[in-house]
Structure formats: structure tokens, C-alpha cells
CSV table of C-alpha atoms in Angstrom, one decimal:
chain,number,residue,atom,x,y,z
A,1,UNK,CA,13.8,-103.9,37.9
A,2,UNK,CA,12.6,-106.0,35.0
A,3,UNK,CA,9.1,-104.6,35.4
A,4,UNK,CA,10.3,-101.0,35.2
A,5,UNK,CA,12.3,-101.6,32.1
A,6,UNK,CA,9.3,-103.2,30.4
A,7,UNK,CA,7.1,-100.2,31.2
A,8,UNK,CA,9.7,-97.8,29.7
A,9,UNK,CA,9.8,-99.9,26.5
A,10,UNK,CA,6.1,-99.6,26.1
A,11,UNK,CA,6.2,-95.7,26.5
A,12,UNK,CA,9.0,-95.3,23.9
A,13,UNK,CA,7.0,-97.4,21.5
A,14,UNK,CA,3.9,-95.2,21.8
A,15,UNK,CA,5.7,-91.9,21.1
A,16,UNK,CA,6.3,-92.4,17.3
A,17,UNK,CA,2.7,-93.3,16.8
A,18,UNK,CA,1.4,-90.1,18.5
A,19,UNK,CA,3.8,-87.9,16.4
A,20,UNK,CA,2.5,-89.4,13.2
A,21,UNK,CA,-1.0,-88.7,14.2
A,22,UNK,CA,-0.3,-85.1,14.9
A,23,UNK,CA,1.6,-84.7,11.7
A,24,UNK,CA,-1.2,-86.2,9.7
A,25,UNK,CA,-3.7,-83.7,11.3
A,26,UNK,CA,-1.5,-80.7,10.5
A,27,UNK,CA,-1.1,-81.7,6.9
A,28,UNK,CA,-4.9,-82.1,6.5
A,29,UNK,CA,-5.5,-78.6,7.9
A,30,UNK,CA,-3.0,-77.1,5.5
A,31,UNK,CA,-4.6,-78.8,2.5
A,32,UNK,CA,-8.0,-77.7,3.6
A,33,UNK,CA,-6.9,-74.1,3.9
A,34,UNK,CA,-5.2,-74.1,0.5
A,35,UNK,CA,-8.4,-75.5,-1.1
A,36,UNK,CA,-10.5,-72.8,0.6
A,37,UNK,CA,-8.2,-69.9,-0.4
A,38,UNK,CA,-7.5,-71.0,-3.9
A,39,UNK,CA,-8.7,-68.4,-6.5
A,40,UNK,CA,-11.8,-69.3,-8.4
A,41,UNK,CA,-10.3,-68.2,-11.7
A,42,UNK,CA,-7.7,-71.0,-11.3
A,43,UNK,CA,-10.4,-73.7,-11.0
A,44,UNK,CA,-10.6,-75.6,-14.2
A,45,UNK,CA,-14.0,-75.2,-15.8
A,46,UNK,CA,-16.1,-78.3,-16.4
A,47,UNK,CA,-17.4,-77.5,-19.9
A,48,UNK,CA,-16.8,-75.0,-22.8
A,49,UNK,CA,-20.0,-73.1,-22.0
A,50,UNK,CA,-18.9,-72.4,-18.5
A,51,UNK,CA,-15.5,-71.0,-19.8
A,52,UNK,CA,-17.3,-68.6,-22.1
A,53,UNK,CA,-19.5,-67.4,-19.2
A,54,UNK,CA,-16.5,-66.8,-17.0
A,55,UNK,CA,-14.7,-64.8,-19.8
A,56,UNK,CA,-17.8,-62.6,-20.4
A,57,UNK,CA,-18.1,-61.9,-16.6
A,58,UNK,CA,-14.4,-60.9,-16.5
A,59,UNK,CA,-14.8,-58.5,-19.4
A,60,UNK,CA,-17.9,-56.9,-17.8
A,61,UNK,CA,-16.0,-56.5,-14.6
A,62,UNK,CA,-13.1,-54.8,-16.4
A,63,UNK,CA,-15.6,-52.4,-18.2
A,64,UNK,CA,-17.2,-51.6,-14.9
A,65,UNK,CA,-13.8,-50.8,-13.3
A,66,UNK,CA,-12.9,-48.5,-16.3
A,67,UNK,CA,-16.2,-46.6,-16.0
A,68,UNK,CA,-16.1,-46.4,-12.2
A,69,UNK,CA,-16.2,-42.6,-12.2
A,70,UNK,CA,-19.7,-41.1,-12.6
A,71,UNK,CA,-19.8,-37.5,-13.9
A,72,UNK,CA,-22.6,-35.1,-14.7
A,73,UNK,CA,-22.6,-33.4,-18.1
A,74,UNK,CA,-24.4,-30.4,-19.6
A,75,UNK,CA,-24.7,-28.8,-23.0
A,76,UNK,CA,-23.4,-25.2,-23.4
A,77,UNK,CA,-26.0,-22.5,-23.2
A,78,UNK,CA,-26.4,-19.2,-25.1
A,79,UNK,CA,-27.2,-16.3,-22.9
A,80,UNK,CA,-26.9,-12.5,-23.0
A,81,UNK,CA,-24.1,-11.3,-20.8
A,82,UNK,CA,-22.9,-7.7,-20.3
A,83,UNK,CA,-20.1,-6.2,-22.3
A,84,UNK,CA,-17.6,-4.9,-19.7
A,85,UNK,CA,-14.6,-2.7,-20.4
A,86,UNK,CA,-12.0,-3.0,-17.7
A,87,UNK,CA,-9.6,-0.2,-17.0
A,88,UNK,CA,-7.0,0.9,-14.4
A,89,UNK,CA,-6.2,4.3,-13.0
A,90,UNK,CA,-5.4,6.5,-10.0
A,91,UNK,CA,-7.7,8.3,-7.5
A,92,UNK,CA,-6.7,12.0,-7.6
A,93,UNK,CA,-8.1,15.3,-6.4
A,94,UNK,CA,-10.8,16.9,-8.6
A,95,UNK,CA,-9.0,20.2,-8.1
A,96,UNK,CA,-6.1,21.0,-5.7
A,97,UNK,CA,-5.7,24.6,-4.6
A,98,UNK,CA,-2.2,25.9,-3.7
A,99,UNK,CA,-2.4,28.4,-0.8
A,100,UNK,CA,0.6,30.7,-0.6
A,101,UNK,CA,1.8,33.9,1.2
A,102,UNK,CA,0.6,37.2,-0.2
A,103,UNK,CA,2.9,39.3,1.9
A,104,UNK,CA,6.7,39.5,1.8
A,105,UNK,CA,9.3,39.3,4.5
A,106,UNK,CA,6.9,38.7,7.4
A,107,UNK,CA,7.4,36.0,10.1
A,108,UNK,CA,4.7,33.3,10.6
A,109,UNK,CA,3.1,33.8,14.0
A,110,UNK,CA,0.8,30.8,14.2
A,111,UNK,CA,-0.3,27.9,12.0
A,112,UNK,CA,-3.8,26.8,12.7
A,113,UNK,CA,-4.4,24.0,10.2
A,114,UNK,CA,-2.8,20.6,9.6
A,115,UNK,CA,-2.9,17.9,7.0
A,116,UNK,CA,-6.3,16.1,7.0
A,117,UNK,CA,-8.2,19.0,8.6
A,118,UNK,CA,-11.6,19.9,7.0
A,119,UNK,CA,-11.8,23.6,6.5
A,120,UNK,CA,-14.4,26.1,5.3
A,121,UNK,CA,-14.1,29.0,2.9
A,122,UNK,CA,-12.7,32.0,4.6
A,123,UNK,CA,-11.4,30.1,7.6
A,124,UNK,CA,-8.0,31.3,8.9
A,125,UNK,CA,-5.2,28.8,8.3
A,126,UNK,CA,-2.2,30.8,9.5
A,127,UNK,CA,-1.3,34.3,10.6
A,128,UNK,CA,1.8,36.5,10.3
A,129,UNK,CA,3.2,39.0,12.8
A,130,UNK,CA,1.3,42.1,11.9
A,131,UNK,CA,2.6,44.9,14.2
A,132,UNK,CA,4.6,46.6,11.4
A,133,UNK,CA,1.8,46.2,8.9
A,134,UNK,CA,-0.8,47.5,11.3
A,135,UNK,CA,1.4,50.6,12.0
A,136,UNK,CA,1.8,51.2,8.2
A,137,UNK,CA,-2.0,51.0,7.9
A,138,UNK,CA,-2.5,53.5,10.7
A,139,UNK,CA,0.0,55.9,9.0
A,140,UNK,CA,-1.7,55.6,5.7
A,141,UNK,CA,-5.1,56.2,7.3
A,142,UNK,CA,-3.8,59.4,8.9
A,143,UNK,CA,-2.3,60.6,5.6
A,144,UNK,CA,-5.6,60.0,3.9
A,145,UNK,CA,-7.5,61.9,6.5
A,146,UNK,CA,-5.1,64.8,6.2
A,147,UNK,CA,-5.3,64.8,2.4
A,148,UNK,CA,-9.1,64.6,2.5
A,149,UNK,CA,-9.3,67.6,4.9
A,150,UNK,CA,-7.0,69.7,2.7
A,151,UNK,CA,-8.9,68.8,-0.4
A,152,UNK,CA,-12.2,69.8,1.3
A,153,UNK,CA,-10.8,73.2,2.3
A,154,UNK,CA,-9.6,73.8,-1.2
A,155,UNK,CA,-13.0,73.0,-2.7
A,156,UNK,CA,-14.6,75.3,-0.2
A,157,UNK,CA,-12.6,78.4,-1.3
A,158,UNK,CA,-12.3,77.6,-5.0
A,159,UNK,CA,-14.8,80.3,-5.9
A,160,UNK,CA,-13.0,83.0,-3.9
A,161,UNK,CA,-10.2,83.1,-6.4
A,162,UNK,CA,-7.5,82.6,-3.9
A,163,UNK,CA,-6.5,79.2,-5.4
A,164,UNK,CA,-5.8,78.4,-9.0
A,165,UNK,CA,-7.2,75.5,-10.8
A,166,UNK,CA,-3.8,73.7,-10.8
A,167,UNK,CA,-3.5,74.1,-7.0
A,168,UNK,CA,-7.1,72.7,-6.6
A,169,UNK,CA,-6.3,69.8,-8.9
A,170,UNK,CA,-3.1,69.1,-6.9
A,171,UNK,CA,-5.1,68.8,-3.6
A,172,UNK,CA,-7.6,66.5,-5.2
A,173,UNK,CA,-4.8,64.3,-6.6
A,174,UNK,CA,-3.1,64.1,-3.1
A,175,UNK,CA,-6.4,62.9,-1.7
A,176,UNK,CA,-6.7,60.1,-4.3
A,177,UNK,CA,-3.1,59.0,-3.8
A,178,UNK,CA,-3.6,58.9,0.0
A,179,UNK,CA,-6.8,56.9,-0.5
A,180,UNK,CA,-4.9,54.4,-2.7
A,181,UNK,CA,-2.1,54.1,-0.2
A,182,UNK,CA,-4.7,53.4,2.5
A,183,UNK,CA,-6.3,50.7,0.5
A,184,UNK,CA,-2.9,49.1,-0.2
A,185,UNK,CA,-2.1,49.1,3.6
A,186,UNK,CA,-5.6,47.6,4.3
A,187,UNK,CA,-5.0,44.7,1.9
A,188,UNK,CA,-1.5,44.1,3.2
A,189,UNK,CA,-2.9,44.0,6.8
A,190,UNK,CA,-5.6,41.6,5.7
A,191,UNK,CA,-3.1,39.3,4.0
A,192,UNK,CA,-1.3,38.8,7.3
A,193,UNK,CA,-4.0,36.2,7.8
A,194,UNK,CA,-3.9,33.2,5.4
A,195,UNK,CA,-7.5,32.1,4.7
A,196,UNK,CA,-9.0,29.1,2.9
A,197,UNK,CA,-10.2,30.0,-0.6
A,198,UNK,CA,-12.8,27.2,-0.6
A,199,UNK,CA,-14.3,24.3,1.4
A,200,UNK,CA,-12.1,21.2,1.4
A,201,UNK,CA,-9.4,19.1,3.1
A,202,UNK,CA,-5.8,20.2,3.8
A,203,UNK,CA,-3.7,17.7,1.8
A,204,UNK,CA,-0.2,19.3,2.4
A,205,UNK,CA,1.3,21.8,4.9
A,206,UNK,CA,4.6,23.5,4.4
A,207,UNK,CA,4.0,26.4,6.8
A,208,UNK,CA,6.2,26.4,9.9
A,209,UNK,CA,5.8,28.8,12.8
A,210,UNK,CA,8.6,31.3,13.2
A,211,UNK,CA,9.8,31.1,9.6
A,212,UNK,CA,10.0,34.2,7.4
A,213,UNK,CA,8.5,33.6,4.0
A,214,UNK,CA,8.4,35.5,0.7
A,215,UNK,CA,5.5,36.5,-1.4
A,216,UNK,CA,4.0,33.6,-3.3
A,217,UNK,CA,5.7,30.9,-1.2
A,218,UNK,CA,3.5,27.8,-0.9
A,219,UNK,CA,2.1,27.2,2.6
A,220,UNK,CA,-0.8,24.7,2.2
A,221,UNK,CA,-2.5,22.6,-0.4
A,222,UNK,CA,-6.3,22.1,-0.4
A,223,UNK,CA,-8.5,19.4,-1.9
A,224,UNK,CA,-11.3,21.6,-3.1
A,225,UNK,CA,-14.7,20.6,-1.8
A,226,UNK,CA,-13.2,17.3,-0.6
A,227,UNK,CA,-13.9,16.0,-4.0
A,228,UNK,CA,-12.0,13.1,-5.7
A,229,UNK,CA,-12.1,11.6,-9.1
A,230,UNK,CA,-10.8,8.4,-10.8
A,231,UNK,CA,-8.7,9.0,-13.9
A,232,UNK,CA,-9.0,5.8,-16.0
A,233,UNK,CA,-6.5,5.0,-18.7
A,234,UNK,CA,-8.0,3.4,-21.8
A,235,UNK,CA,-6.7,2.8,-25.3
A,236,UNK,CA,-7.6,4.9,-28.3
A,237,UNK,CA,-9.8,2.1,-29.7
A,238,UNK,CA,-11.6,1.6,-26.4
A,239,UNK,CA,-12.3,5.2,-25.7
A,240,UNK,CA,-14.7,5.4,-28.7
A,241,UNK,CA,-17.1,3.1,-26.8
A,242,UNK,CA,-17.3,5.4,-23.7
A,243,UNK,CA,-19.7,8.3,-23.4
A,244,UNK,CA,-20.0,11.3,-21.0
A,245,UNK,CA,-22.5,10.5,-18.2
A,246,UNK,CA,-21.9,6.7,-18.5
A,247,UNK,CA,-22.0,4.8,-15.2
A,248,UNK,CA,-18.8,3.2,-14.0
A,249,UNK,CA,-18.1,0.7,-11.1
A,250,UNK,CA,-14.9,1.5,-9.4
A,251,UNK,CA,-13.0,-0.7,-6.8
A,252,UNK,CA,-10.1,0.6,-4.9
A,253,UNK,CA,-7.1,-1.3,-3.5
A,254,UNK,CA,-8.7,-1.0,0.0
A,255,UNK,CA,-11.8,-2.8,-1.2
A,256,UNK,CA,-14.1,0.2,-1.4
A,257,UNK,CA,-16.7,-0.2,-4.2
A,258,UNK,CA,-18.2,3.0,-5.7
A,259,UNK,CA,-20.5,4.0,-8.5
A,260,UNK,CA,-19.2,6.8,-10.5
A,261,UNK,CA,-20.0,8.7,-13.7
A,262,UNK,CA,-17.9,9.8,-16.6
A,263,UNK,CA,-17.5,13.6,-16.4
A,264,UNK,CA,-15.2,14.2,-19.4
A,265,UNK,CA,-12.8,12.5,-21.8
A,266,UNK,CA,-9.3,13.9,-22.5
A,267,UNK,CA,-9.1,15.3,-26.1
A,268,UNK,CA,-5.7,13.8,-26.7
A,269,UNK,CA,-3.7,10.7,-25.8
A,270,UNK,CA,-0.5,10.5,-23.6
A,271,UNK,CA,2.6,10.7,-25.8
A,272,UNK,CA,4.4,7.9,-23.9
A,273,UNK,CA,1.6,5.4,-23.1
A,274,UNK,CA,-0.7,6.2,-26.1
A,275,UNK,CA,-3.6,5.9,-23.6
A,276,UNK,CA,-6.5,8.4,-23.2
A,277,UNK,CA,-7.6,9.7,-19.7
A,278,UNK,CA,-11.3,9.3,-18.8
A,279,UNK,CA,-12.3,11.5,-15.8
A,280,UNK,CA,-14.8,9.8,-13.6
A,281,UNK,CA,-16.6,11.7,-10.7
A,282,UNK,CA,-16.7,9.7,-7.5
A,283,UNK,CA,-19.0,10.2,-4.5
A,284,UNK,CA,-17.5,11.2,-1.2
A,285,UNK,CA,-16.3,8.3,1.0
A,286,UNK,CA,-14.4,8.4,4.2
A,287,UNK,CA,-12.0,5.6,3.1
A,288,UNK,CA,-11.3,7.1,-0.3
A,289,UNK,CA,-7.7,8.4,-0.5
A,290,UNK,CA,-6.0,10.6,-3.2
A,291,UNK,CA,-3.0,9.0,-4.9
A,292,UNK,CA,-4.3,5.4,-4.5
A,293,UNK,CA,-4.8,2.9,-7.4
A,294,UNK,CA,-8.2,1.7,-8.5
A,295,UNK,CA,-9.8,-0.6,-11.1
A,296,UNK,CA,-13.0,0.1,-12.8
A,297,UNK,CA,-15.5,-1.4,-15.3
A,298,UNK,CA,-17.5,0.4,-17.9
A,299,UNK,CA,-20.8,-1.3,-18.9
A,300,UNK,CA,-21.1,-1.2,-22.7
A,301,UNK,CA,-24.4,-3.1,-23.2
A,302,UNK,CA,-25.0,-6.9,-23.7
A,303,UNK,CA,-24.5,-9.6,-26.4
A,304,UNK,CA,-25.2,-13.3,-26.8
A,305,UNK,CA,-22.4,-15.7,-25.8
A,306,UNK,CA,-21.8,-19.5,-25.4
A,307,UNK,CA,-21.3,-20.3,-21.7
A,308,UNK,CA,-20.5,-23.3,-19.6
A,309,UNK,CA,-20.5,-23.8,-15.8
A,310,UNK,CA,-17.2,-22.7,-14.2
A,311,UNK,CA,-17.0,-26.0,-12.4
A,312,UNK,CA,-16.5,-27.8,-15.8
A,313,UNK,CA,-13.2,-26.0,-16.5
A,314,UNK,CA,-10.0,-27.8,-15.5
A,315,UNK,CA,-6.7,-25.8,-15.4
A,316,UNK,CA,-3.7,-27.8,-16.5
A,317,UNK,CA,-0.3,-26.4,-17.2
A,318,UNK,CA,-1.8,-22.9,-16.9
A,319,UNK,CA,-4.4,-23.6,-19.7
A,320,UNK,CA,-8.1,-24.1,-19.4
A,321,UNK,CA,-9.6,-27.4,-20.6
A,322,UNK,CA,-12.9,-29.2,-20.6
A,323,UNK,CA,-13.9,-32.8,-21.1
A,324,UNK,CA,-16.4,-33.5,-23.9
A,325,UNK,CA,-18.3,-36.8,-23.5
A,326,UNK,CA,-18.9,-38.6,-26.8
A,327,UNK,CA,-21.5,-41.2,-27.7
A,328,UNK,CA,-19.5,-44.1,-26.3
A,329,UNK,CA,-19.2,-42.3,-22.9
A,330,UNK,CA,-15.5,-41.5,-23.4
A,331,UNK,CA,-14.1,-38.2,-22.1
A,332,UNK,CA,-12.2,-36.2,-24.7
A,333,UNK,CA,-10.0,-33.4,-23.4
A,334,UNK,CA,-10.4,-30.1,-25.2
A,335,UNK,CA,-8.4,-26.9,-24.8
A,336,UNK,CA,-10.6,-23.8,-24.8
A,337,UNK,CA,-10.3,-20.0,-24.6
A,338,UNK,CA,-12.5,-18.3,-22.0
A,339,UNK,CA,-13.9,-14.8,-22.0
A,340,UNK,CA,-16.3,-13.0,-19.7
A,341,UNK,CA,-17.6,-14.5,-16.5
A,342,UNK,CA,-21.1,-13.9,-15.0
A,343,UNK,CA,-21.8,-15.6,-11.7
A,344,UNK,CA,-21.0,-19.3,-12.0
A,345,UNK,CA,-20.9,-19.3,-15.8
A,346,UNK,CA,-18.0,-18.6,-18.1
A,347,UNK,CA,-18.0,-17.6,-21.8
A,348,UNK,CA,-16.2,-19.9,-24.2
A,349,UNK,CA,-14.7,-18.2,-27.2
A,350,UNK,CA,-13.7,-21.4,-29.0
A,351,UNK,CA,-13.0,-25.0,-28.4
A,352,UNK,CA,-16.4,-26.6,-28.1
A,353,UNK,CA,-19.7,-26.7,-30.0
A,354,UNK,CA,-23.2,-25.8,-28.8
A,355,UNK,CA,-24.6,-29.4,-28.9
A,356,UNK,CA,-21.7,-31.2,-27.2
A,357,UNK,CA,-22.0,-32.6,-23.7
A,358,UNK,CA,-19.4,-31.2,-21.3
A,359,UNK,CA,-18.5,-32.9,-18.0
A,360,UNK,CA,-19.3,-30.8,-15.0
A,361,UNK,CA,-19.1,-32.6,-11.6
A,362,UNK,CA,-16.1,-34.9,-11.5
A,363,UNK,CA,-14.3,-33.2,-14.4
A,364,UNK,CA,-11.3,-32.5,-12.3
A,365,UNK,CA,-10.6,-36.3,-11.9
A,366,UNK,CA,-10.8,-37.2,-15.6
A,367,UNK,CA,-8.0,-38.0,-18.0
A,368,UNK,CA,-8.2,-38.0,-21.8
A,369,UNK,CA,-10.0,-41.1,-23.2
A,370,UNK,CA,-11.5,-42.2,-19.8
A,371,UNK,CA,-14.8,-44.1,-19.9
A,372,UNK,CA,-17.4,-42.7,-17.6
A,373,UNK,CA,-20.8,-43.3,-16.2
A,374,UNK,CA,-22.7,-40.3,-17.6
A,375,UNK,CA,-25.5,-38.5,-15.9
A,376,UNK,CA,-27.0,-35.8,-18.1
């Protein structure tokens, strides 16, 4: 028992010594880590010269951080660009013919044309019941033949003295009246068929089979020669720049692009809008529809303008801006007013000068007074 107790005493005495060793090692590791991770700027410099070097290095680093964005810049260019007059208007029929009934009180027997049909001049579009009209024509024809026969006999015996001059004149008059009645009946019979007055496209149909129509009642509408035109609305000051025969580029709402030509200009302005109509002939196109809206541009020549790349324009709060790079590589924000656009270049009306450098690539990331690395 005594030996065992002595052994335990020795083990208990060794435990505090081991713990101190472990604690010492942990503290040494912590100190070493702190020394390694300690910022260099916090290390006290040895001499005054070293401190100045560290300060200059920091300032250079700050300057590099401020000018971290590299942009390209270009000077504005003067170039000749087209003078374009933009206008709006409607696509309408060149001429629209109204086809009506020329007979009265007859019933429509058949309707042979519908909206969108292409028809030719003289083509039958509809027909009326013609039984009564045909009978009237046959009656008039018989009366004319009878009157012609009597007038011929009267002329044959006029020299015999059996007929007076007044009786002979009466027979001749009856012949003429019968001929006129026959012609009226012929025209009335012909009008039982409604025919197209010209080539074109049926744009409206009001004719209904079985209906009884009156003389002059509208049955169809026809776009004559399938020809459409654009009626542009321009102001009184703009119309003076437009000439008859001038070429016009027209774009419809459906995306159809057409080359037209000015046919005529209205002699007066609209009393409500004060705009003047310009009539522009358009070529035939399957996707062109009457009654649709279109925009057009009149080429009025060229003039010199100050232009910049479209990429250099930055839109902020709904206004166009550019960044002008000065001699110290600072970006100065300028509000500009833009004009015409040709390809990737935009006309600048005011806001910059011809010899100033304007940021192009990277302009969208700049703010006023930023310092940049400039690539001209």
C-alpha cells in the first residue's frame, strides 16, 4: 500500500508541469500569428526618409484607385448628313368608286363579288331579276317594228297624194318615239346586271341577295386600279420645302417599307389642324392596306453637322449627357441637345465644342469629376 500511494504522488506532481508547458506553447503560437498578420502600415518606421516613402506610396495607390476606370475618348467630327423631314399620315385609296343600282324596284337575284375580290372592268358583280324588264323590252321592240313598218308604207305612197304631209310626219314621229322607247328598254334590261366600271379591288359590299333596292342605292365600293396613296400631314412652313416628284420613304405600322413619290400638294390647309396634305403615290404591295397609319421621310438634301458616337451619350433623368475629359483626366458631365442620327453617329446641336475629348467606351459608368485613365 505504501508503494502505491507514493506512485500516485509522483503522477499528481507531474500534471501541473505538463499543463504549463502546453499553455506556454499555445501563447507562443498566438503571438506568432499576431505578428504575422499585423498590418504593415502599423509598423513604426525606422527613419524619417522611410516614412516619406510610405506616405508617397499610399498617395499613389489612392490615385490609382480613383483612376481605376479606363475609357476611350474621341473628338466630335463634322460630316454631311441628310436633311430629313418626318411626317405622319394615312394610307388611303387613290380613288374609290361607288357602284350603285341604276334600276328601281327590282329584286337582287345574285351577288357575285365580295370584299377583297379583284375584279376587271365590265365584270358582272350582281344581277337583278330581269323577267319583267325583258318583257318590257320585247314589247318595245314589237312597237318599234310596227311603227317602222307603218312609216315605210307612208313613205311609199307619199307621192300618190293619198296622205297629207301632216299624216306622213305623224308616222315618222311614231317611228322615232318607238325607237326611243326601245332604247330605254334596252338600257333598263342591261342595267339589271351591275358591272365593274374599272379594274380594282372590292372594298365594301352592301348588296344582299333577295333585297329590293331603289335607283342609286349603293351596292359596292371599288378601289380603282388597286392603287393606294399616302396622305402626309405637314405644317405650312415645312410644305414649302417639298416638291412634286420628290422621293419619299414610307414605313407602315405593319413594317412594310416603300419608296413613293409626291404626286401633288393640297392648295389649302386644314381649318382645324392647320396642316397641309401631301399626296404620295405608292407602289402596289400585297401587305398594304387602306385606312392604316404610316410614317414617312422626305429627303431635303444635306448639310454639315457636329456628330459624336451614339455610344458616348448617357441618358439620365430623361436627358442626354456626355462626359468631356479635361487636361487633368477628369470627366465633366455635360447636358447636350441631339438632332439627327445617321448610323452610329448622332448630331449634337449644342453642349460641346469641336476640339473637346468626349468619353465613348465606359461613359455609362462615369460620374461627374471622376478621374480616368484616358485612351484617345
